[in-house]
């Protein structure tokens, strides 16, 4: 999830590249760099923001070049891991967005051939391979290398003696901006909107050659593709949100990609890079807020899938818990990696000899620097204060981790692991199914929008989902909401139920189903409106609930991901209906760095 820009024309490239990179900064990147062709190929790059790059005072003269802002996935945010990358002979420079899945094999090939590599990234192998494949035609060299590459990429390549940009895309956005006597390319439209609004969306498997006066598109087989441009009518701010009204909505819709990227390279082999983690007798999962709800599901997964007794502990309560002094494994979950409560828990656990695995979305954050083992979620930058895509990515990371530990612990047969992994691989598609249902969810929001209180109920895997649904609703719509394990209703909360207290029940077709139906009946008997999140094709639930929001059928342990996406949409539309400031709810910060 990096930012890419490229320019070729008659103007000086450097100011345009830096300006375009600034326009991508709202996404919060960790490194920046540019390469400009003049008399030579000039490169400047560093860890930090675009301002850190500018502070190095590059003064590059030249009319074509590329620029990049990085969101680290392979290798921490350092100067050497920043893009652009040069090949060993300094002829080519490349920027890349995405993940090269088979990079280890390609990297080994380069090492064996004696090619010196300067970074820990998957991206650098591409430029080295392109240079080795080059016979005087950059486009042909890029095509031949991409035919060997597995994974996602948006790339732009320049050569110091050829006046052209070569771009290619697979599962990573790349848009070409057309103008007279100059052309642009970028991963995001806002980077170019100041210069042109005539855009060509490159499709997966397509390559483009840009010169000041022409743009040609072809596919990986070499066949040429007609150029079709569109005129963009958004303003710059709309464009940053990709046409979505709020970042939260955009991020909800980015979940199929975030989940896919979190799994890339890691399945089917469960290659998590955690071989040096010692198998624990006991696991403690620590986190705050939404990440704590991931920890709660994680506890169940570690016990069921890995066969290891586990406990989820609020990070802010960790030092007071009896478990604080135990050795064993601590799994610390944090989107930002900067939440002080979580960091304090981790520091205390490490001081007492525990090994720690961090599940984190920001590489280079304090959490990733202070822990020996890191399992990155790859959701990309999350701007909305309410956690959405990072939560479901955390769940995916925990499924992978539980399956990995379960295999090592011999709690699962190889066949069971493969079945779970196969189900996981279907998740992006199933999540897309929930998103495709957004209009029905939007219509349901009206039912809740005037309520003062709402109750979310679920059992087993979906008890944490109920808590997360309630948190999401309260933080962005300011409706008081509580999440309960459905079995608890009769022990107290049902005293509050009546016609003004909607109940949102998570009722997938799994072993909790019959008891969930009973809980819905008990609620309905108090006149409470009930909205059920239920499996497609389930007819029975419609007889007891007032409204049914459908989610696709899935392996029961994965239903929390699907139900969560539906609940995120529901909260979003309720908040919108109530006119709330969705991306920046009152009193909340994206990252809580105080105890
Ligand atoms: O960055 P972290 O995941 O450590 O943040 C933890 C919580 O502050 C965070 O999940 C918070 O609850 C979100 N606002 C929830 O939407």
Coordinates of C-alpha atoms and ligand atoms in Angstrom, one line a residue:
X1 CA 0.0 0.0 0.0
X2 CA 2.6 2.5 -1.1
X3 CA 2.2 5.7 -3.1
X4 CA 3.7 6.0 -6.6
X5 CA 4.1 8.9 -8.9
X6 CA 5.9 9.5 -12.3
X7 CA 6.3 12.4 -14.7
X8 CA 7.6 12.8 -18.2
X9 CA 7.3 16.1 -20.2
X10 CA 9.0 19.4 -20.7
X11 CA 8.9 20.7 -17.2
X12 CA 11.4 20.1 -14.4
X13 CA 10.3 16.7 -12.9
X14 CA 11.5 17.2 -9.3
X15 CA 9.0 19.9 -8.1
X16 CA 6.1 18.0 -9.7
X17 CA 7.2 14.7 -8.1
X18 CA 7.5 16.2 -4.7
X19 CA 4.2 18.1 -5.0
X20 CA 2.5 14.8 -6.0
X21 CA 4.0 12.9 -3.2
X22 CA 2.8 15.5 -0.7
X23 CA -0.7 15.0 -2.1
X24 CA -0.5 11.3 -1.1
X25 CA 0.7 12.1 2.4
X26 CA -2.7 12.1 4.0
X27 CA -2.4 8.3 4.0
X28 CA 0.5 8.4 6.4
X29 CA 3.6 6.8 4.9
X30 CA 7.0 6.0 6.4
X31 CA 9.7 6.6 3.7
X32 CA 10.0 8.7 0.6
X33 CA 12.2 8.9 -2.5
X34 CA 12.6 10.3 -6.0
X35 CA 14.7 9.5 -9.0
X36 CA 15.1 12.0 -11.9
X37 CA 16.9 11.6 -15.2
X38 CA 19.1 14.5 -16.3
X39 CA 22.7 14.1 -17.4
X40 CA 22.8 11.1 -15.0
X41 CA 20.2 9.1 -13.0
X42 CA 19.9 11.0 -9.7
X43 CA 18.3 9.4 -6.7
X44 CA 17.5 10.6 -3.2
X45 CA 15.5 8.7 -0.6
X46 CA 15.1 8.3 3.1
X47 CA 13.0 7.0 6.0
X48 CA 10.4 9.5 7.1
X49 CA 8.0 11.9 5.5
X50 CA 8.3 13.8 2.2
X51 CA 9.5 16.7 4.3
X52 CA 12.5 14.6 5.5
X53 CA 13.3 14.0 1.8
X54 CA 13.0 17.7 1.1
X55 CA 15.3 18.4 4.0
X56 CA 18.0 16.6 2.1
X57 CA 17.8 19.4 -0.5
X58 CA 17.9 17.4 -3.7
X59 CA 18.4 19.7 -6.7
X60 CA 17.8 17.4 -9.6
X61 CA 17.6 18.8 -13.1
X62 CA 15.7 16.7 -15.6
X63 CA 12.4 16.3 -17.2
X64 CA 11.4 12.8 -16.3
X65 CA 11.4 10.8 -13.1
X66 CA 9.6 8.8 -10.5
X67 CA 8.7 9.2 -6.8
X68 CA 7.5 7.0 -4.0
X69 CA 6.1 7.0 -0.5
X70 CA 6.5 3.7 1.2
X71 CA 4.3 1.8 3.7
X72 CA 6.7 -0.9 4.8
X73 CA 5.8 -4.6 4.3
X74 CA 9.2 -6.2 3.8
X75 CA 12.0 -4.8 5.8
X76 CA 11.6 -1.9 8.3
X77 CA 11.4 1.8 7.2
X78 CA 15.0 2.6 6.7
X79 CA 16.9 4.7 4.1
X80 CA 18.1 1.6 2.3
X81 CA 14.7 0.0 2.1
X82 CA 13.1 3.2 0.7
X83 CA 12.3 3.4 -3.0
X84 CA 13.4 4.0 -5.8
X85 CA 15.8 1.1 -6.2
X86 CA 18.7 1.2 -8.7
X87 CA 20.0 -1.9 -10.4
X88 CA 23.6 -2.9 -9.7
X89 CA 24.9 -0.9 -12.8
X90 CA 22.9 2.2 -12.0
X91 CA 21.1 2.2 -15.4
X92 CA 17.5 1.6 -14.1
X93 CA 15.5 2.9 -11.3
X94 CA 12.2 1.3 -10.1
X95 CA 9.4 2.0 -7.7
X96 CA 6.9 -0.6 -6.6
X97 CA 3.7 -0.9 -4.7
X98 CA 2.5 -4.4 -3.7
X99 CA 4.0 -7.7 -2.6
X100 CA 6.1 -10.1 -4.7
X101 CA 5.1 -13.5 -3.4
X102 CA 7.9 -15.5 -5.0
X103 CA 10.6 -13.0 -4.2
X104 CA 12.6 -15.3 -2.1
X105 CA 13.3 -17.7 -5.0
X106 CA 14.1 -14.7 -7.3
X107 CA 16.3 -13.1 -4.7
X108 CA 18.2 -16.4 -4.3
X109 CA 18.7 -16.5 -8.1
X110 CA 20.3 -13.0 -7.9
X111 CA 22.5 -13.9 -4.9
X112 CA 23.7 -17.0 -6.7
X113 CA 24.5 -14.9 -9.8
X114 CA 26.6 -12.6 -7.6
X115 CA 24.3 -9.5 -7.9
X116 CA 24.8 -7.2 -4.9
X117 CA 21.5 -6.4 -3.1
X118 CA 21.2 -3.3 -1.0
X119 CA 17.9 -3.7 0.7
X120 CA 15.7 -6.3 2.5
X121 CA 12.8 -5.6 0.2
X122 CA 11.0 -7.7 -2.3
X123 CA 10.9 -4.7 -4.7
X124 CA 14.6 -4.5 -5.3
X125 CA 14.7 -7.9 -7.0
X126 CA 12.5 -6.5 -9.7
X127 CA 14.9 -3.8 -10.8
X128 CA 17.9 -6.2 -10.7
X129 CA 16.0 -8.8 -12.8
X130 CA 14.9 -6.1 -15.3
X131 CA 18.5 -4.9 -15.8
X132 CA 19.7 -8.5 -16.4
X133 CA 16.9 -9.1 -18.9
X134 CA 17.4 -5.8 -20.8
X135 CA 18.5 -6.0 -24.4
X136 CA 17.9 -2.3 -25.2
X137 CA 14.1 -2.2 -24.8
X138 CA 12.9 -1.4 -21.3
X139 CA 9.3 -2.5 -22.0
X140 CA 10.3 -5.9 -23.3
X141 CA 12.6 -6.4 -20.3
X142 CA 9.9 -5.5 -17.8
X143 CA 7.4 -7.7 -19.6
X144 CA 9.8 -10.7 -19.5
X145 CA 10.4 -10.3 -15.8
X146 CA 6.8 -9.8 -14.9
X147 CA 5.9 -13.0 -16.7
X148 CA 8.0 -14.7 -14.0
X149 CA 6.6 -12.8 -11.0
X150 CA 3.8 -13.9 -8.7
X151 CA 2.1 -11.4 -6.5
X152 CA 0.7 -7.9 -6.6
X153 CA 2.5 -4.9 -8.2
X154 CA 2.2 -1.4 -9.5
X155 CA 5.6 -0.5 -10.8
X156 CA 7.2 2.3 -12.8
X157 CA 10.7 1.9 -14.3
X158 CA 13.0 4.4 -15.9
X159 CA 16.3 4.0 -17.7
X160 CA 19.0 6.8 -17.6
X161 CA 19.4 6.9 -21.4
X162 CA 15.8 6.3 -22.6
X163 CA 13.2 9.1 -22.5
X164 CA 10.3 7.1 -21.3
X165 CA 8.5 5.7 -18.2
X166 CA 7.4 2.1 -18.3
X167 CA 4.6 1.1 -15.9
X168 CA 2.8 -2.1 -15.1
X169 CA 0.0 -3.2 -12.9
X170 CA -1.3 -6.4 -11.2
X171 CA -3.7 -6.1 -8.3
X172 CA -2.3 -2.8 -7.2
X173 CA -3.8 0.5 -8.5
X174 CA -2.1 2.5 -11.3
X175 CA -3.6 5.4 -13.2
X176 CA -2.1 7.3 -16.1
X177 CA -2.8 11.1 -16.3
X178 CA -2.8 12.4 -19.9
X179 CA -1.9 15.9 -20.9
X180 CA -0.4 17.7 -23.9
X181 CA 3.3 17.2 -24.2
X182 CA 3.5 15.6 -20.8
X183 CA 2.2 12.5 -19.1
X184 CA 1.8 11.4 -15.5
X185 CA 1.3 8.1 -13.7
X186 CA 0.3 7.5 -10.1
X187 CA -1.1 4.9 -7.7
X188 CA -3.8 7.5 -6.6
X189 CA -5.7 10.1 -8.6
X190 CA -5.1 12.9 -6.1
X191 CA -1.4 12.9 -6.9
X192 CA -2.2 14.1 -10.4
X193 CA -5.4 16.1 -10.2
X194 CA -3.6 19.4 -10.0
X195 CA -2.1 18.7 -13.5
X196 CA -4.7 16.8 -15.4
X197 CA -8.2 15.3 -15.0
X198 CA -7.9 13.0 -18.0
X199 CA -7.2 9.5 -16.7
X200 CA -6.5 6.1 -18.0
X201 CA -7.0 3.2 -15.5
X202 CA -4.4 0.6 -16.2
X203 CA -5.9 -2.9 -15.7
X204 CA -4.4 -6.0 -14.1
X205 CA -1.8 -7.6 -16.5
X206 CA -1.3 -4.4 -18.5
X207 CA 1.9 -2.4 -19.2
X208 CA 2.3 1.1 -20.4
X209 CA 5.0 3.0 -22.2
X210 CA 4.8 6.8 -21.6
X211 CA 6.8 9.4 -23.6
X212 CA 6.1 13.2 -23.5
X213 CA 3.9 12.8 -26.6
X214 CA 2.4 9.3 -26.3
X215 CA 1.0 6.6 -24.2
X216 CA 0.9 3.0 -25.4
X217 CA -0.7 0.1 -23.5
X218 CA -0.1 -3.6 -24.0
X219 CA -0.6 -6.8 -22.1
X220 CA 1.8 -9.4 -20.7
X221 CA 1.7 -11.3 -24.0
X222 CA 2.7 -8.2 -25.9
X223 CA -0.6 -7.5 -27.6
X224 CA -1.5 -3.8 -27.8
X225 CA -4.5 -2.6 -25.9
X226 CA -6.6 0.5 -27.0
X227 CA -6.3 3.6 -24.8
X228 CA -9.5 4.5 -23.1
X229 CA -9.5 7.6 -21.0
X230 CA -12.0 9.1 -18.5
X231 CA -12.5 12.6 -17.3
X232 CA -12.5 12.9 -13.6
X233 CA -14.9 15.3 -12.1
X234 CA -14.0 15.0 -8.4
X235 CA -12.2 17.7 -6.5
X236 CA -8.9 16.8 -4.8
X237 CA -10.4 16.1 -1.4
X238 CA -13.0 13.7 -2.9
X239 CA -10.2 12.0 -4.8
X240 CA -8.2 11.3 -1.6
X241 CA -11.2 9.3 -0.4
X242 CA -11.3 7.6 -3.8
X243 CA -14.8 8.9 -4.4
X244 CA -16.1 7.6 -1.0
X245 CA -17.9 10.0 1.2
X246 CA -15.7 9.1 4.2
X247 CA -12.4 7.3 4.8
X248 CA -14.3 4.9 7.1
X249 CA -16.5 3.7 4.2
X250 CA -13.5 3.5 1.9
X251 CA -11.6 1.4 4.4
X252 CA -14.6 -0.9 4.9
X253 CA -14.6 -1.5 1.2
X254 CA -10.9 -2.1 1.1
X255 CA -11.2 -5.2 3.3
X256 CA -11.1 -7.9 0.6
X257 CA -7.7 -6.4 -0.4
X258 CA -6.4 -6.0 3.1
X259 CA -7.3 -9.6 4.0
X260 CA -5.8 -10.9 0.7
X261 CA -2.5 -9.0 1.4
X262 CA -2.4 -10.2 5.0
X263 CA -2.4 -13.7 3.6
X264 CA -0.2 -13.2 0.6
X265 CA 3.0 -15.3 0.7
X266 CA 1.9 -16.9 4.0
X267 CA -0.6 -19.4 2.6
X268 CA -0.8 -22.2 1.8
X269 CA 2.4 -23.1 3.7
X270 CA 1.8 -20.9 6.8
X271 CA 5.1 -19.4 6.3
X272 CA 4.9 -16.7 9.0
X273 CA 8.7 -16.3 9.7
X274 CA 8.1 -17.3 13.3
X275 CA 10.2 -20.4 13.4
X276 CA 12.2 -19.2 16.4
X277 CA 9.1 -18.7 18.6
X278 CA 9.2 -21.5 21.3
X279 CA 6.0 -23.5 21.6
X280 CA 4.3 -22.1 24.7
X281 CA 2.3 -24.0 27.3
X282 CA 0.1 -20.9 27.7
X283 CA -0.7 -17.8 25.7
X284 CA -1.8 -14.4 26.9
X285 CA -3.2 -12.0 24.3
X286 CA -3.0 -8.3 25.2
X287 CA -4.6 -5.3 23.4
X288 CA -7.0 -2.4 23.8
X289 CA -10.3 -1.4 22.2
X290 CA -11.1 -3.0 18.9
X291 CA -7.7 -4.9 19.0
X292 CA -8.9 -6.4 22.3
X293 CA -11.9 -7.9 20.6
X294 CA -9.5 -9.5 18.1
X295 CA -7.6 -10.8 21.2
X296 CA -10.8 -12.3 22.6
X297 CA -11.4 -14.2 19.4
X298 CA -7.7 -15.0 19.3
X299 CA -8.0 -16.7 22.7
X300 CA -10.7 -19.0 21.4
X301 CA -8.7 -19.8 18.2
X302 CA -5.5 -20.5 20.1
X303 CA -7.3 -22.9 22.3
X304 CA -9.4 -24.6 19.6
X305 CA -7.0 -24.6 16.7
X306 CA -3.6 -24.6 18.4
X307 CA -4.6 -26.5 21.5
X308 CA -2.9 -24.1 23.8
X309 CA -4.7 -22.7 26.9
X310 CA -5.0 -18.9 26.4
X311 CA -6.3 -15.8 28.0
X312 CA -7.2 -12.4 26.6
X313 CA -6.2 -9.6 28.9
X314 CA -6.9 -5.9 28.5
X315 CA -3.5 -4.3 28.1
X316 CA -4.3 -1.6 30.7
X317 CA -5.2 -4.4 33.2
X318 CA -2.3 -6.7 32.4
X319 CA 0.1 -5.5 35.1
X320 CA -2.6 -6.1 37.7
X321 CA -3.5 -9.6 36.5
X322 CA -2.2 -12.7 38.1
X323 CA -0.8 -13.8 34.8
X324 CA 1.7 -10.9 34.6
X325 CA 4.6 -12.9 36.0
X326 CA 4.2 -16.0 33.9
X327 CA 6.7 -16.8 31.2
X328 CA 5.3 -18.3 28.0
X329 CA 4.0 -16.4 25.0
X330 CA 2.4 -12.9 24.9
X331 CA 0.6 -11.9 21.6
X332 CA 0.3 -8.1 21.6
X333 CA -2.2 -6.8 19.0
X334 CA -2.2 -3.2 17.9
X335 CA -3.0 -1.4 14.7
X336 CA -0.8 1.6 15.4
X337 CA 1.9 -0.1 17.4
X338 CA 2.0 3.1 19.5
X339 CA -0.8 2.4 22.1
X340 CA 0.9 3.1 25.4
X341 CA -1.2 0.6 27.4
X342 CA -0.2 -2.1 25.0
X343 CA 3.5 -1.1 25.0
X344 CA 3.5 -1.0 28.8
X345 CA 2.1 -4.5 29.0
X346 CA 4.7 -5.8 26.5
X347 CA 7.5 -4.1 28.3
X348 CA 6.4 -5.7 31.6
X349 CA 6.0 -9.1 30.0
X350 CA 9.4 -8.9 28.4
X351 CA 11.0 -7.8 31.7
X352 CA 9.6 -10.9 33.3
X353 CA 11.0 -13.2 30.6
X354 CA 8.0 -13.8 28.3
X355 CA 8.5 -14.0 24.5
X356 CA 6.3 -11.6 22.6
X357 CA 4.8 -11.8 19.1
X358 CA 3.4 -8.4 17.9
X359 CA 0.5 -8.4 15.5
X360 CA 0.8 -4.9 14.1
X361 CA -0.1 -2.8 11.1
X362 CA 2.6 -0.2 11.2
X363 CA 6.1 -1.5 10.5
X364 CA 8.7 0.5 12.3
X365 CA 6.3 1.5 15.0
X366 CA 7.5 1.3 18.7
X367 CA 5.8 -2.1 19.1
X368 CA 7.5 -3.7 16.1
X369 CA 10.9 -2.3 17.2
X370 CA 10.6 -3.5 20.8
X371 CA 9.4 -7.1 20.1
X372 CA 11.5 -9.9 18.7
X373 CA 8.7 -11.5 16.7
X374 CA 6.4 -9.6 14.4
X375 CA 3.5 -10.7 12.3
X376 CA 2.4 -7.7 10.2
X377 CA -1.2 -7.1 9.2
X378 CA -1.0 -5.6 5.8
X379 CA -4.2 -3.4 5.8
X380 CA -2.3 -0.3 4.7
X381 CA -2.8 3.1 6.3
X382 CA -6.1 3.5 8.2
X383 CA -7.3 7.1 8.4
X384 CA -10.7 6.8 9.9
X385 CA -10.5 6.8 13.7
X386 CA -12.8 3.8 13.9
X387 CA -10.8 0.6 13.2
X388 CA -12.3 -1.4 10.4
X389 CA -9.9 -3.1 7.9
X390 CA -7.2 -3.4 10.5
X391 CA -9.6 -5.4 12.8
X392 CA -10.5 -8.0 10.2
X393 CA -6.8 -8.1 9.1
X394 CA -5.9 -8.8 12.8
X395 CA -8.4 -11.6 12.8
X396 CA -6.8 -13.1 9.7
X397 CA -3.4 -12.8 11.2
X398 CA -4.7 -14.7 14.3
X399 CA -6.2 -17.5 12.2
X400 CA -2.9 -17.9 10.5
X401 CA -1.0 -17.8 13.8
X402 CA -3.4 -20.3 15.4
X403 CA -3.1 -22.7 12.5
X404 CA 0.7 -22.4 12.5
X405 CA 1.0 -23.1 16.2
X406 CA -1.6 -25.9 15.9
X407 CA 0.5 -27.6 13.2
X408 CA 3.7 -27.2 15.2
X409 CA 1.9 -28.4 18.4
X410 CA 0.5 -31.4 16.4
X411 CA -2.9 -30.4 17.6
X412 CA -4.2 -30.4 14.0
X413 CA -3.7 -33.0 11.3
X414 CA -2.2 -31.7 8.1
X415 CA -5.5 -32.2 6.4
X416 CA -7.3 -30.0 9.0
X417 CA -4.8 -27.3 8.5
X418 CA -5.2 -27.4 4.7
X419 CA -9.0 -27.3 5.0
X420 CA -8.9 -24.2 7.3
X421 CA -6.4 -22.5 5.0
X422 CA -8.5 -23.2 2.0
X423 CA -11.5 -21.7 3.7
X424 CA -9.4 -18.6 4.7
X425 CA -8.5 -18.1 1.0
X426 CA -12.1 -17.8 0.2
X427 CA -12.5 -15.0 2.7
X428 CA -11.8 -12.0 0.4
X429 CA -14.6 -13.2 -1.9
X430 CA -17.0 -13.8 0.9
X431 CA -16.3 -10.3 2.3
X432 CA -17.0 -8.9 -1.1
X433 CA -20.3 -10.6 -0.9
X434 CA -21.2 -8.7 2.3
X435 CA -20.1 -5.4 0.8
X436 CA -22.2 -6.1 -2.3
X437 CA -25.2 -6.1 0.1
X438 CA -24.5 -2.6 1.4
X439 CA -27.8 -1.1 0.1
X440 CA -29.9 -3.5 2.2
X441 CA -27.8 -2.7 5.2
X442 CA -28.2 1.0 4.6
X443 CA -32.0 0.6 4.6
X444 CA -31.8 -1.2 7.9
X445 CA -29.8 1.7 9.5
X446 CA -33.0 3.8 9.7
X447 CA -34.4 1.3 12.3
X448 CA -31.6 2.1 14.7
X449 CA -30.9 5.7 14.0
X450 CA -33.4 7.1 16.5
X451 CA -32.6 4.7 19.3
X452 CA -30.9 5.8 22.5
X453 CA -29.7 2.3 23.4
X454 CA -28.9 -0.8 21.4
X455 CA -27.8 -4.3 22.3
X456 CA -25.6 -6.6 20.3
X457 CA -25.6 -10.3 21.1
X458 CA -23.7 -13.3 19.9
X459 CA -22.2 -16.5 21.3
X460 CA -18.9 -18.3 21.1
X461 CA -16.9 -17.0 18.1
X462 CA -19.3 -14.1 17.7
X463 CA -19.4 -12.9 21.3
X464 CA -16.3 -10.7 20.5
X465 CA -18.1 -9.7 17.3
X466 CA -21.0 -8.5 19.4
X467 CA -18.7 -6.4 21.5
X468 CA -17.0 -5.0 18.4
X469 CA -20.4 -4.2 16.8
X470 CA -21.4 -2.3 19.9
X471 CA -18.1 -0.4 20.2
X472 CA -18.3 0.6 16.5
X473 CA -21.9 1.9 16.9
X474 CA -21.2 3.9 20.0
X475 CA -18.0 5.5 18.9
X476 CA -19.3 6.9 15.6
X477 CA -23.0 7.4 16.1
X478 CA -23.0 8.2 19.9
X479 CA -25.8 5.8 20.5
X480 CA -25.3 3.9 23.7
X481 CA -24.6 0.3 22.8
X482 CA -23.7 -2.8 24.7
X483 CA -22.4 -6.1 23.5
X484 CA -23.4 -9.3 25.4
X485 CA -22.9 -13.0 25.2
X486 CA -26.4 -14.0 24.3
X487 CA -26.7 -16.4 27.3
X488 CA -26.2 -13.4 29.6
X489 CA -29.4 -11.6 28.6
X490 CA -31.6 -13.3 31.2
X491 CA -29.1 -12.6 33.9
X492 CA -29.7 -8.8 33.9
X493 CA -29.7 -6.9 30.6
X494 CA -33.2 -8.1 29.6
X495 CA -34.6 -5.8 32.3
X496 CA -33.9 -2.9 29.9
X497 CA -35.5 -4.4 26.8
X498 CA -38.5 -2.8 25.2
X499 CA -39.7 -1.4 21.9
X500 CA -37.0 1.4 21.9
X501 CA -34.0 -0.9 22.4
X502 CA -33.1 -2.6 19.2
X503 CA -31.2 -5.9 19.5
X504 CA -28.7 -6.9 16.8
X505 CA -28.2 -10.6 17.0
X506 CA -25.4 -12.5 15.2
X507 CA -26.9 -15.8 14.2
X508 CA -24.7 -17.8 11.8
X509 CA -25.7 -21.4 11.0
X510 CA -23.3 -23.0 13.5
X511 CA -23.6 -24.9 16.8
X512 CA -24.8 -21.7 18.6
X513 CA -27.8 -21.4 16.2
X514 CA -30.6 -22.9 18.3
X515 CA -29.6 -21.0 21.4
X516 CA -29.3 -17.8 19.5
X517 CA -32.8 -18.3 18.1
X518 CA -34.1 -18.7 21.7
X519 CA -32.4 -15.5 22.7
X520 CA -34.1 -13.7 19.8
X521 CA -37.4 -15.1 20.9
X522 CA -36.8 -13.9 24.4
X523 CA -36.0 -10.4 23.2
X524 CA -38.9 -10.3 20.7
X525 CA -41.3 -11.2 23.5
X526 CA -40.4 -7.9 25.2
X527 CA -41.4 -6.0 22.1
X528 CA -37.8 -5.4 21.2
X529 CA -37.1 -4.9 17.4
X530 CA -34.5 -7.6 16.4
X531 CA -32.1 -7.3 13.5
X532 CA -30.4 -10.6 12.7
X533 CA -27.1 -11.0 11.0
X534 CA -27.7 -14.5 9.5
X535 CA -26.5 -16.9 6.9
X536 CA -27.8 -16.7 3.3
X537 CA -30.5 -19.2 2.8
X538 CA -31.5 -19.5 6.4
X539 CA -35.4 -19.3 6.4
X540 CA -36.1 -20.0 10.0
X541 CA -34.5 -16.8 11.3
X542 CA -36.8 -14.6 9.3
X543 CA -39.7 -16.0 11.3
X544 CA -38.3 -14.7 14.6
X545 CA -36.3 -11.5 13.6
X546 CA -37.8 -8.3 12.3
X547 CA -35.1 -7.7 9.7
X548 CA -32.4 -10.1 8.5
X549 CA -29.1 -9.0 7.1
X550 CA -27.5 -11.8 5.1
X551 CA -23.9 -12.9 5.2
X552 CA -22.4 -15.7 3.0
X553 CA -22.1 -19.2 4.4
X554 CA -18.6 -19.9 5.7
X555 CA -16.6 -22.2 8.0
X556 CA -18.0 -21.3 11.4
X557 CA -14.8 -19.9 12.8
X558 CA -14.6 -17.3 10.0
X559 CA -18.1 -15.9 10.4
X560 CA -16.9 -13.1 12.8
X561 CA -15.1 -11.5 9.8
X562 CA -18.2 -11.5 7.7
X563 CA -20.6 -10.4 10.5
X564 CA -18.1 -7.7 11.5
X565 CA -18.2 -6.2 8.0
X566 CA -22.0 -6.1 8.0
X567 CA -21.9 -4.4 11.5
X568 CA -19.3 -1.9 10.3
X569 CA -21.6 -0.9 7.5
X570 CA -24.6 -0.8 9.8
X571 CA -22.8 1.6 12.2
X572 CA -21.5 3.7 9.4
X573 CA -25.0 4.2 7.9
X574 CA -26.6 4.9 11.3
X575 CA -23.9 7.5 12.0
X576 CA -24.4 9.0 8.6
X577 CA -28.2 9.1 9.1
X578 CA -27.6 11.0 12.4
X579 CA -25.2 13.4 10.7
X580 CA -22.2 12.5 12.8
X581 CA -18.6 13.4 12.0
X582 CA -17.7 9.8 11.1
X583 CA -14.0 9.9 10.4
X584 CA -13.2 11.9 13.5
X585 CA -15.6 11.1 16.3
X586 CA -15.6 13.5 19.3
X587 CA -13.1 12.8 22.1
X588 CA -11.3 10.0 20.2
X589 CA -7.8 9.8 18.8
X590 CA -6.5 7.4 16.2
X591 CA -3.6 6.4 18.4
X592 CA -3.8 6.6 22.2
X593 CA -0.3 7.3 23.4
X594 CA -1.2 8.0 27.1
X595 CA -1.9 5.5 29.9
Ligands
LIG1 O1 -3.6 1.1 17.6 P1 -4.3 0.1 18.4 O2 -4.9 -1.0 17.7 O3 -3.4 -0.3 19.6 O4 -5.5 0.9 19.1 C1 -6.3 0.3 20.1 C2 -7.6 1.1 20.3 O5 -7.3 2.4 20.8 C3 -8.4 1.2 19.0 O6 -8.7 -0.1 18.5 C4 -9.8 1.9 19.3 O7 -10.6 1.1 20.1 C5 -10.5 2.2 18.0 N1 -11.0 3.6 18.0 C6 -11.6 1.4 17.7 O8 -12.3 1.7 16.6

